[in-house]
PDB file of C-alpha atoms in Angstrom:
ATOM      1  CA  MET A  29     128.759 110.439  32.390  1.00 83.00           C
ATOM      2  CA  LEU A  30     130.933 112.050  35.047  1.00 93.00           C
ATOM      3  CA  LYS A  31     128.909 113.050  38.101  1.00 96.00           C
ATOM      4  CA  TYR A  32     130.405 113.897  41.477  1.00 98.00           C
ATOM      5  CA  ARG A  33     129.616 115.558  44.777  1.00 98.00           C
ATOM      6  CA  TYR A  34     132.451 117.991  45.426  1.00 99.00           C
ATOM      7  CA  GLU A  35     132.947 117.169  49.102  1.00 98.00           C
ATOM      8  CA  VAL A  36     133.683 113.480  48.380  1.00 98.00           C
ATOM      9  CA  MET A  37     135.789 113.903  45.238  1.00 98.00           C
ATOM     10  CA  PHE A  38     139.453 112.993  44.897  1.00 98.00           C
ATOM     11  CA  PRO A  39     141.846 115.308  43.014  1.00 98.00           C
ATOM     12  CA  TYR A  40     142.175 112.875  40.080  1.00 98.00           C
ATOM     13  CA  GLN A  41     138.384 112.917  39.697  1.00 98.00           C
ATOM     14  CA  LEU A  42     138.396 116.704  39.661  1.00 98.00           C
ATOM     15  CA  ARG A  43     141.019 116.715  36.899  1.00 98.00           C
ATOM     16  CA  GLU A  44     138.926 114.268  34.897  1.00 98.00           C
ATOM     17  CA  VAL A  45     135.674 116.208  35.204  1.00 98.00           C
ATOM     18  CA  LEU A  46     137.377 119.518  34.402  1.00 98.00           C
ATOM     19  CA  GLU A  47     138.631 117.995  31.179  1.00 97.00           C
ATOM     20  CA  LYS A  48     135.399 116.314  30.116  1.00 96.00           C
ATOM     21  CA  ASN A  49     132.450 118.072  31.792  1.00 96.00           C
ATOM     22  CA  PRO A  50     133.520 121.283  33.611  1.00 97.00           C
ATOM     23  CA  ILE A  51     130.142 122.321  35.003  1.00 97.00           C
ATOM     24  CA  VAL A  52     129.465 122.980  38.685  1.00 98.00           C
ATOM     25  CA  TYR A  53     126.154 123.478  40.494  1.00 99.00           C
ATOM     26  CA  LEU A  54     125.838 125.720  43.561  1.00 99.00           C
ATOM     27  CA  PRO A  55     122.547 125.765  45.524  1.00 99.00           C
ATOM     28  CA  VAL A  56     122.307 128.778  47.820  1.00 99.00           C
ATOM     29  CA  SER A  57     119.535 129.972  50.150  1.00 99.00           C
ATOM     30  CA  PRO A  58     119.164 131.030  53.784  1.00 98.00           C
ATOM     31  CA  ILE A  59     117.594 129.280  56.715  1.00 98.00           C
ATOM     32  CA  GLU A  60     114.214 131.015  56.918  1.00 98.00           C
ATOM     33  CA  TRP A  61     110.861 130.841  58.669  1.00 96.00           C
ATOM     34  CA  HIS A  62     108.182 129.370  56.399  1.00 96.00           C
ATOM     35  CA  GLY A  63     105.238 129.154  58.729  1.00 94.00           C
ATOM     36  CA  GLU A  64     104.445 126.657  61.439  1.00 94.00           C
ATOM     37  CA  HIS A  65     104.005 123.834  58.910  1.00 96.00           C
ATOM     38  CA  LEU A  66     107.327 123.958  57.023  1.00 97.00           C
ATOM     39  CA  ILE A  67     110.956 123.343  57.941  1.00 98.00           C
ATOM     40  CA  PHE A  68     113.446 126.218  58.145  1.00 98.00           C
ATOM     41  CA  GLY A  69     115.509 124.680  55.334  1.00 98.00           C
ATOM     42  CA  THR A  70     112.720 125.004  52.776  1.00 98.00           C
ATOM     43  CA  ASP A  71     114.533 127.345  50.371  1.00 98.00           C
ATOM     44  CA  PRO A  72     117.927 125.575  50.440  1.00 98.00           C
ATOM     45  CA  PHE A  73     116.236 122.196  49.972  1.00 98.00           C
ATOM     46  CA  ARG A  74     114.214 123.585  47.095  1.00 98.00           C
ATOM     47  CA  ALA A  75     117.289 124.949  45.311  1.00 98.00           C
ATOM     48  CA  ARG A  76     119.185 121.723  45.791  1.00 99.00           C
ATOM     49  CA  ARG A  77     116.333 119.547  44.526  1.00 99.00           C
ATOM     50  CA  VAL A  78     116.099 121.445  41.239  1.00 99.00           C
ATOM     51  CA  LEU A  79     119.845 121.214  40.705  1.00 99.00           C
ATOM     52  CA  GLU A  80     119.992 117.532  41.608  1.00 99.00           C
ATOM     53  CA  ILE A  81     117.442 116.675  38.924  1.00 98.00           C
ATOM     54  CA  VAL A  82     119.561 118.554  36.381  1.00 98.00           C
ATOM     55  CA  TRP A  83     122.823 117.090  37.714  1.00 98.00           C
ATOM     56  CA  GLU A  84     121.458 113.554  37.374  1.00 98.00           C
ATOM     57  CA  ARG A  85     120.791 114.281  33.690  1.00 97.00           C
ATOM     58  CA  LEU A  86     123.806 116.334  32.674  1.00 97.00           C
ATOM     59  CA  GLY A  87     126.495 115.332  35.152  1.00 97.00           C
ATOM     60  CA  GLY A  88     129.220 117.612  36.469  1.00 98.00           C
ATOM     61  CA  VAL A  89     129.974 118.558  40.063  1.00 99.00           C
ATOM     62  CA  MET A  90     127.425 119.294  42.782  1.00 99.00           C
ATOM     63  CA  MET A  91     128.644 121.711  45.441  1.00 99.00           C
ATOM     64  CA  PRO A  92     127.447 121.384  49.047  1.00 98.00           C
ATOM     65  CA  THR A  93     124.441 123.604  49.680  1.00 99.00           C
ATOM     66  CA  LEU A  94     125.378 127.081  50.850  1.00 99.00           C
ATOM     67  CA  TYR A  95     122.938 127.917  53.650  1.00 99.00           C
ATOM     68  CA  VAL A  96     123.195 131.680  53.354  1.00 99.00           C
ATOM     69  CA  GLY A  97     121.174 134.528  51.918  1.00 98.00           C
ATOM     70  CA  THR A  98     119.809 138.006  52.343  1.00 98.00           C
ATOM     71  CA  ASP A  99     116.448 139.760  52.423  1.00 97.00           C
ATOM     72  CA  GLY A 100     114.822 143.149  52.682  1.00 96.00           C
ATOM     73  CA  THR A 101     114.720 145.104  55.929  1.00 95.00           C
ATOM     74  CA  ILE A 102     112.734 147.948  57.456  1.00 95.00           C
ATOM     75  CA  VAL A 103     113.054 149.815  60.731  1.00 94.00           C
ATOM     76  CA  GLU A 104     109.903 150.877  62.557  1.00 91.00           C
ATOM     77  CA  ASP A 105     109.870 152.449  66.017  1.00 86.00           C
ATOM     78  CA  GLY A 106     113.488 151.452  66.485  1.00 87.00           C
ATOM     79  CA  GLU A 107     112.830 147.780  65.632  1.00 90.00           C
ATOM     80  CA  GLU A 108     114.529 146.158  62.627  1.00 94.00           C
ATOM     81  CA  PHE A 109     112.388 143.694  60.690  1.00 95.00           C
ATOM     82  CA  TRP A 110     113.764 141.234  58.107  1.00 96.00           C
ATOM     83  CA  GLY A 111     111.974 139.283  55.402  1.00 93.00           C
ATOM     84  CA  MET A 112     108.529 138.075  56.394  1.00 92.00           C
ATOM     85  CA  GLU A 113     108.745 140.096  59.589  1.00 92.00           C
ATOM     86  CA  MET A 114     108.134 143.170  57.429  1.00 93.00           C
ATOM     87  CA  PHE A 115     104.672 141.855  56.578  1.00 90.00           C
ATOM     88  CA  ALA A 116     103.826 140.361  59.968  1.00 91.00           C
ATOM     89  CA  LYS A 117     105.041 143.517  61.748  1.00 90.00           C
ATOM     90  CA  GLU A 118     106.627 141.402  64.455  1.00 92.00           C
ATOM     91  CA  LYS A 119     109.851 139.518  65.043  1.00 94.00           C
ATOM     92  CA  ILE A 120     109.681 135.875  63.976  1.00 95.00           C
ATOM     93  CA  PRO A 121     112.354 133.580  65.468  1.00 96.00           C
ATOM     94  CA  GLY A 122     114.199 131.214  63.152  1.00 96.00           C
ATOM     95  CA  SER A 123     115.471 133.042  60.076  1.00 97.00           C
ATOM     96  CA  VAL A 124     119.205 133.618  59.603  1.00 98.00           C
ATOM     97  CA  PHE A 125     120.199 136.291  57.072  1.00 98.00           C
ATOM     98  CA  VAL A 126     123.302 138.276  56.168  1.00 98.00           C
ATOM     99  CA  ARG A 127     123.605 141.775  54.746  1.00 98.00           C
ATOM    100  CA  LYS A 128     123.300 142.086  50.984  1.00 98.00           C
ATOM    101  CA  GLU A 129     126.911 143.189  50.581  1.00 98.00           C
ATOM    102  CA  THR A 130     128.088 140.260  52.716  1.00 99.00           C
ATOM    103  CA  PHE A 131     126.129 137.838  50.558  1.00 99.00           C
ATOM    104  CA  TYR A 132     127.503 139.365  47.364  1.00 99.00           C
ATOM    105  CA  ASN A 133     131.116 139.267  48.550  1.00 99.00           C
ATOM    106  CA  LEU A 134     130.811 135.676  49.769  1.00 99.00           C
ATOM    107  CA  LEU A 135     129.434 134.437  46.450  1.00 99.00           C
ATOM    108  CA  LYS A 136     131.935 136.500  44.478  1.00 98.00           C
ATOM    109  CA  ASP A 137     134.823 134.904  46.368  1.00 99.00           C
ATOM    110  CA  MET A 138     133.425 131.391  45.912  1.00 99.00           C
ATOM    111  CA  LEU A 139     132.847 131.906  42.190  1.00 99.00           C
ATOM    112  CA  ASN A 140     136.368 133.254  41.838  1.00 98.00           C
ATOM    113  CA  PHE A 141     137.807 130.029  43.244  1.00 99.00           C
ATOM    114  CA  LEU A 142     135.544 127.824  41.126  1.00 99.00           C
ATOM    115  CA  GLU A 143     136.739 129.710  38.047  1.00 99.00           C
ATOM    116  CA  ARG A 144     140.338 129.503  39.269  1.00 98.00           C
ATOM    117  CA  THR A 145     139.935 125.733  39.636  1.00 98.00           C
ATOM    118  CA  GLY A 146     138.985 125.427  35.985  1.00 98.00           C
ATOM    119  CA  PHE A 147     135.205 125.131  35.769  1.00 98.00           C
ATOM    120  CA  LYS A 148     133.654 126.659  32.653  1.00 97.00           C
ATOM    121  CA  LEU A 149     130.052 126.999  33.845  1.00 97.00           C
ATOM    122  CA  CYS A 150     128.525 127.500  37.290  1.00 98.00           C
ATOM    123  CA  VAL A 151     124.779 127.119  37.751  1.00 99.00           C
ATOM    124  CA  LEU A 152     123.936 129.286  40.758  1.00 99.00           C
ATOM    125  CA  CYS A 153     120.443 128.459  42.008  1.00 99.00           C
ATOM    126  CA  THR A 154     118.521 130.242  44.742  1.00 98.00           C
ATOM    127  CA  GLY A 155     115.306 128.903  46.209  1.00 97.00           C
ATOM    128  CA  HIS A 156     114.907 132.164  48.125  1.00 97.00           C
ATOM    129  CA  MET A 157     113.111 134.813  46.079  1.00 96.00           C
ATOM    130  CA  ALA A 158     113.642 137.979  48.118  1.00 96.00           C
ATOM    131  CA  LYS A 159     114.465 140.895  45.834  1.00 97.00           C
ATOM    132  CA  PRO A 160     117.950 141.555  47.302  1.00 98.00           C
ATOM    133  CA  GLN A 161     118.830 137.855  46.936  1.00 98.00           C
ATOM    134  CA  VAL A 162     117.762 137.730  43.301  1.00 98.00           C
ATOM    135  CA  GLU A 163     119.566 140.994  42.555  1.00 98.00           C
ATOM    136  CA  VAL A 164     122.843 139.571  43.837  1.00 99.00           C
ATOM    137  CA  VAL A 165     122.760 136.315  41.872  1.00 98.00           C
ATOM    138  CA  GLU A 166     121.684 138.077  38.685  1.00 98.00           C
ATOM    139  CA  LYS A 167     124.401 140.707  39.106  1.00 98.00           C
ATOM    140  CA  LEU A 168     126.988 137.945  39.356  1.00 98.00           C
ATOM    141  CA  GLU A 169     125.695 136.347  36.167  1.00 98.00           C
ATOM    142  CA  GLU A 170     126.204 139.648  34.362  1.00 98.00           C
ATOM    143  CA  GLU A 171     129.691 140.099  35.802  1.00 98.00           C
ATOM    144  CA  TYR A 172     130.773 136.681  34.524  1.00 97.00           C
ATOM    145  CA  MET A 173     129.432 137.008  30.979  1.00 94.00           C
ATOM    146  CA  GLU A 174     132.870 137.706  29.487  1.00 94.00           C
ATOM    147  CA  ARG A 175     134.961 135.551  31.816  1.00 96.00           C
ATOM    148  CA  SER A 176     136.413 132.073  31.348  1.00 96.00           C
ATOM    149  CA  MET A 177     133.681 130.633  33.578  1.00 97.00           C
ATOM    150  CA  LYS A 178     130.121 131.636  32.780  1.00 97.00           C
ATOM    151  CA  VAL A 179     127.439 131.845  35.484  1.00 98.00           C
ATOM    152  CA  ILE A 180     123.768 130.997  35.088  1.00 98.00           C
ATOM    153  CA  SER A 181     121.739 132.522  37.907  1.00 98.00           C
ATOM    154  CA  TRP A 182     118.569 130.497  38.351  1.00 98.00           C
ATOM    155  CA  HIS A 183     115.353 130.877  40.329  1.00 97.00           C
ATOM    156  CA  TRP A 184     111.741 129.892  39.800  1.00 95.00           C
ATOM    157  CA  GLY A 185     110.862 133.444  38.786  1.00 94.00           C
ATOM    158  CA  LYS A 186     112.395 132.637  35.394  1.00 96.00           C
ATOM    159  CA  VAL A 187     109.952 129.785  34.808  1.00 96.00           C
ATOM    160  CA  LYS A 188     106.642 130.140  32.975  1.00 96.00           C
ATOM    161  CA  TYR A 189     104.655 127.331  34.542  1.00 96.00           C
ATOM    162  CA  PRO A 190     101.570 125.929  32.819  1.00 96.00           C
ATOM    163  CA  GLU A 191      98.265 126.855  34.456  1.00 94.00           C
ATOM    164  CA  GLU A 192      97.827 123.461  36.092  1.00 95.00           C
ATOM    165  CA  LEU A 193     101.041 123.950  38.093  1.00 96.00           C
ATOM    166  CA  VAL A 194     100.126 127.276  39.719  1.00 93.00           C
ATOM    167  CA  THR A 195      97.375 128.484  42.030  1.00 90.00           C
ATOM    168  CA  ASN A 196      95.389 131.702  41.934  1.00 83.00           C
ATOM    169  CA  ASN A 197      96.870 132.818  45.243  1.00 79.00           C
ATOM    170  CA  PRO A 198     100.639 132.209  45.347  1.00 82.00           C
ATOM    171  CA  LEU A 199     101.996 132.791  48.850  1.00 86.00           C
ATOM    172  CA  HIS A 200     105.320 132.570  50.621  1.00 89.00           C
ATOM    173  CA  ALA A 201     105.176 129.040  52.086  1.00 88.00           C
ATOM    174  CA  GLY A 202     101.905 128.573  50.207  1.00 91.00           C
ATOM    175  CA  VAL A 203     100.507 125.704  48.150  1.00 95.00           C
ATOM    176  CA  GLU A 204     103.273 125.650  45.541  1.00 96.00           C
ATOM    177  CA  GLU A 205     106.214 125.810  47.926  1.00 96.00           C
ATOM    178  CA  SER A 206     104.635 123.466  50.471  1.00 96.00           C
ATOM    179  CA  SER A 207     103.841 120.934  47.747  1.00 97.00           C
ATOM    180  CA  GLU A 208     107.425 121.033  46.528  1.00 98.00           C
ATOM    181  CA  ILE A 209     108.846 120.370  49.977  1.00 98.00           C
ATOM    182  CA  LEU A 210     106.276 117.617  50.542  1.00 98.00           C
ATOM    183  CA  SER A 211     107.560 115.915  47.386  1.00 98.00           C
ATOM    184  CA  ILE A 212     111.111 115.931  48.787  1.00 98.00           C
ATOM    185  CA  ASP A 213     110.187 114.344  52.117  1.00 98.00           C
ATOM    186  CA  LEU A 214     106.777 113.900  53.712  1.00 97.00           C
ATOM    187  CA  SER A 215     108.252 114.603  57.137  1.00 97.00           C
ATOM    188  CA  TYR A 216     109.269 118.135  56.104  1.00 98.00           C
ATOM    189  CA  VAL A 217     105.643 119.336  56.042  1.00 97.00           C
ATOM    190  CA  ASP A 218     103.273 119.171  59.019  1.00 96.00           C
ATOM    191  CA  LEU A 219      99.818 119.823  57.580  1.00 94.00           C
ATOM    192  CA  ASP A 220      98.200 119.627  61.013  1.00 94.00           C
ATOM    193  CA  ARG A 221     100.014 122.835  61.973  1.00 95.00           C
ATOM    194  CA  VAL A 222      98.878 124.962  59.024  1.00 93.00           C
ATOM    195  CA  GLY A 223      97.481 128.238  60.359  1.00 90.00           C
ATOM    196  CA  GLY A 224      98.086 127.197  63.937  1.00 89.00           C
ATOM    197  CA  MET A 225      99.762 130.444  64.989  1.00 93.00           C
ATOM    198  CA  GLU A 226      98.535 134.017  64.751  1.00 93.00           C
ATOM    199  CA  VAL A 227     101.648 135.081  62.838  1.00 93.00           C
ATOM    200  CA  ASP A 228     100.848 132.485  60.160  1.00 92.00           C
ATOM    201  CA  ARG A 229      97.360 133.837  59.714  1.00 93.00           C
ATOM    202  CA  LYS A 230      98.722 137.386  59.453  1.00 90.00           C
ATOM    203  CA  VAL A 231     100.578 136.440  56.260  1.00 90.00           C
ATOM    204  CA  GLY A 232      97.791 134.331  54.748  1.00 90.00           C
ATOM    205  CA  LEU A 233      98.936 130.874  55.834  1.00 92.00           C
ATOM    206  CA  THR A 234      95.506 129.482  56.698  1.00 92.00           C
ATOM    207  CA  LYS A 235      94.008 126.035  56.191  1.00 91.00           C
ATOM    208  CA  GLY A 236      91.674 127.451  53.555  1.00 91.00           C
ATOM    209  CA  ASN A 237      94.499 128.974  51.526  1.00 90.00           C
ATOM    210  CA  LEU A 238      96.662 125.857  51.731  1.00 91.00           C
ATOM    211  CA  GLU A 239      94.066 123.118  51.301  1.00 89.00           C
ATOM    212  CA  ASN A 240      95.355 122.044  47.863  1.00 92.00           C
ATOM    213  CA  ILE A 241      98.876 121.080  48.918  1.00 95.00           C
ATOM    214  CA  SER A 242      99.895 117.856  47.161  1.00 96.00           C
ATOM    215  CA  GLU A 243     103.033 115.802  46.682  1.00 97.00           C
ATOM    216  CA  LYS A 244     102.194 115.296  43.000  1.00 98.00           C
ATOM    217  CA  LEU A 245     101.982 119.046  42.361  1.00 97.00           C
ATOM    218  CA  GLY A 246     105.374 119.581  43.970  1.00 98.00           C
ATOM    219  CA  GLU A 247     107.040 116.834  41.956  1.00 98.00           C
ATOM    220  CA  SER A 248     105.525 118.125  38.713  1.00 98.00           C
ATOM    221  CA  ARG A 249     106.711 121.669  39.418  1.00 98.00           C
ATOM    222  CA  PHE A 250     110.256 120.506  40.132  1.00 98.00           C
ATOM    223  CA  ASN A 251     110.404 118.414  36.972  1.00 98.00           C
ATOM    224  CA  PHE A 252     109.044 121.224  34.813  1.00 98.00           C
ATOM    225  CA  GLU A 253     111.488 123.740  36.246  1.00 98.00           C
ATOM    226  CA  ALA A 254     114.413 121.350  35.839  1.00 98.00           C
ATOM    227  CA  GLU A 255     113.573 120.838  32.167  1.00 98.00           C
ATOM    228  CA  GLU A 256     113.558 124.601  31.638  1.00 98.00           C
ATOM    229  CA  LEU A 257     116.936 124.901  33.329  1.00 98.00           C
ATOM    230  CA  ILE A 258     118.375 122.058  31.260  1.00 97.00           C
ATOM    231  CA  LYS A 259     117.392 123.922  28.086  1.00 96.00           C
ATOM    232  CA  LYS A 260     119.155 127.018  29.390  1.00 96.00           C
ATOM    233  CA  ILE A 261     122.298 125.084  30.280  1.00 96.00           C
ATOM    234  CA  LEU A 262     122.505 123.275  26.957  1.00 95.00           C
ATOM    235  CA  LYS A 263     122.145 126.550  25.122  1.00 91.00           C
ATOM    236  CA  CYS A 264     124.861 128.181  27.222  1.00 87.00           C
ATOM    237  CA  TYR A 265     127.139 125.190  27.596  1.00 75.00           C
ATOM    238  CA  ASN A 266     126.773 123.962  24.014  1.00 69.00           C
ATOM    239  CA  LYS A 267     126.619 120.340  25.066  1.00 48.00           C
ATOM    240  CA  GLU A 268     124.106 117.574  24.473  1.00 39.00           C
ATOM    241  CA  SER A 269     122.386 115.569  27.205  1.00 38.00           C
TER     242      SER A 269
END
């Protein structure tokens, strides 16, 4: 099975994979605040982890993670708030976003060059679930339906998890997301800092709400989601694992 990371490929390897397994995976999400207890790279790491599980099974080419994304905005009393700031009603240092049109144009240009290179399927995965972000990746999937390279836009909103893999109170940076990041690396979650800041408590990130974080839950959610994505790819790509 041919399986490469794009940034360390040689041209002859690219020619070989384009002939035998022309699928490319692109994880994309912004650096974003996820509470005092989670790293800023939560969404990009999440997207990459899902794709890496699939890539290990199906092969193809893994693109470097694209640390970029967009979110909703509001302006109140002359202050512009992005993402979770809209709910906290205060500026939260750490997140790095771009305008929706910037995000769309960037991805469109990248997909154009992947198609131009000769790939036949791009799996575009976002770990960031803001409405403008999802709208962009899904729009690009639609735009590529009749082109030589198809695009699968993927996010966890497309997954119907079994009851044991969800909580009754899903939150941004909540039990599900925190468990997933914990399963990637224990050092990426600092449970002692849960609810330690007032801004965390404003958006529901309290010790009581996050008491069921577990590495096992995160690993199970990733594996379930990856299996769902594999089914989608095999159906679209018409190949067998």
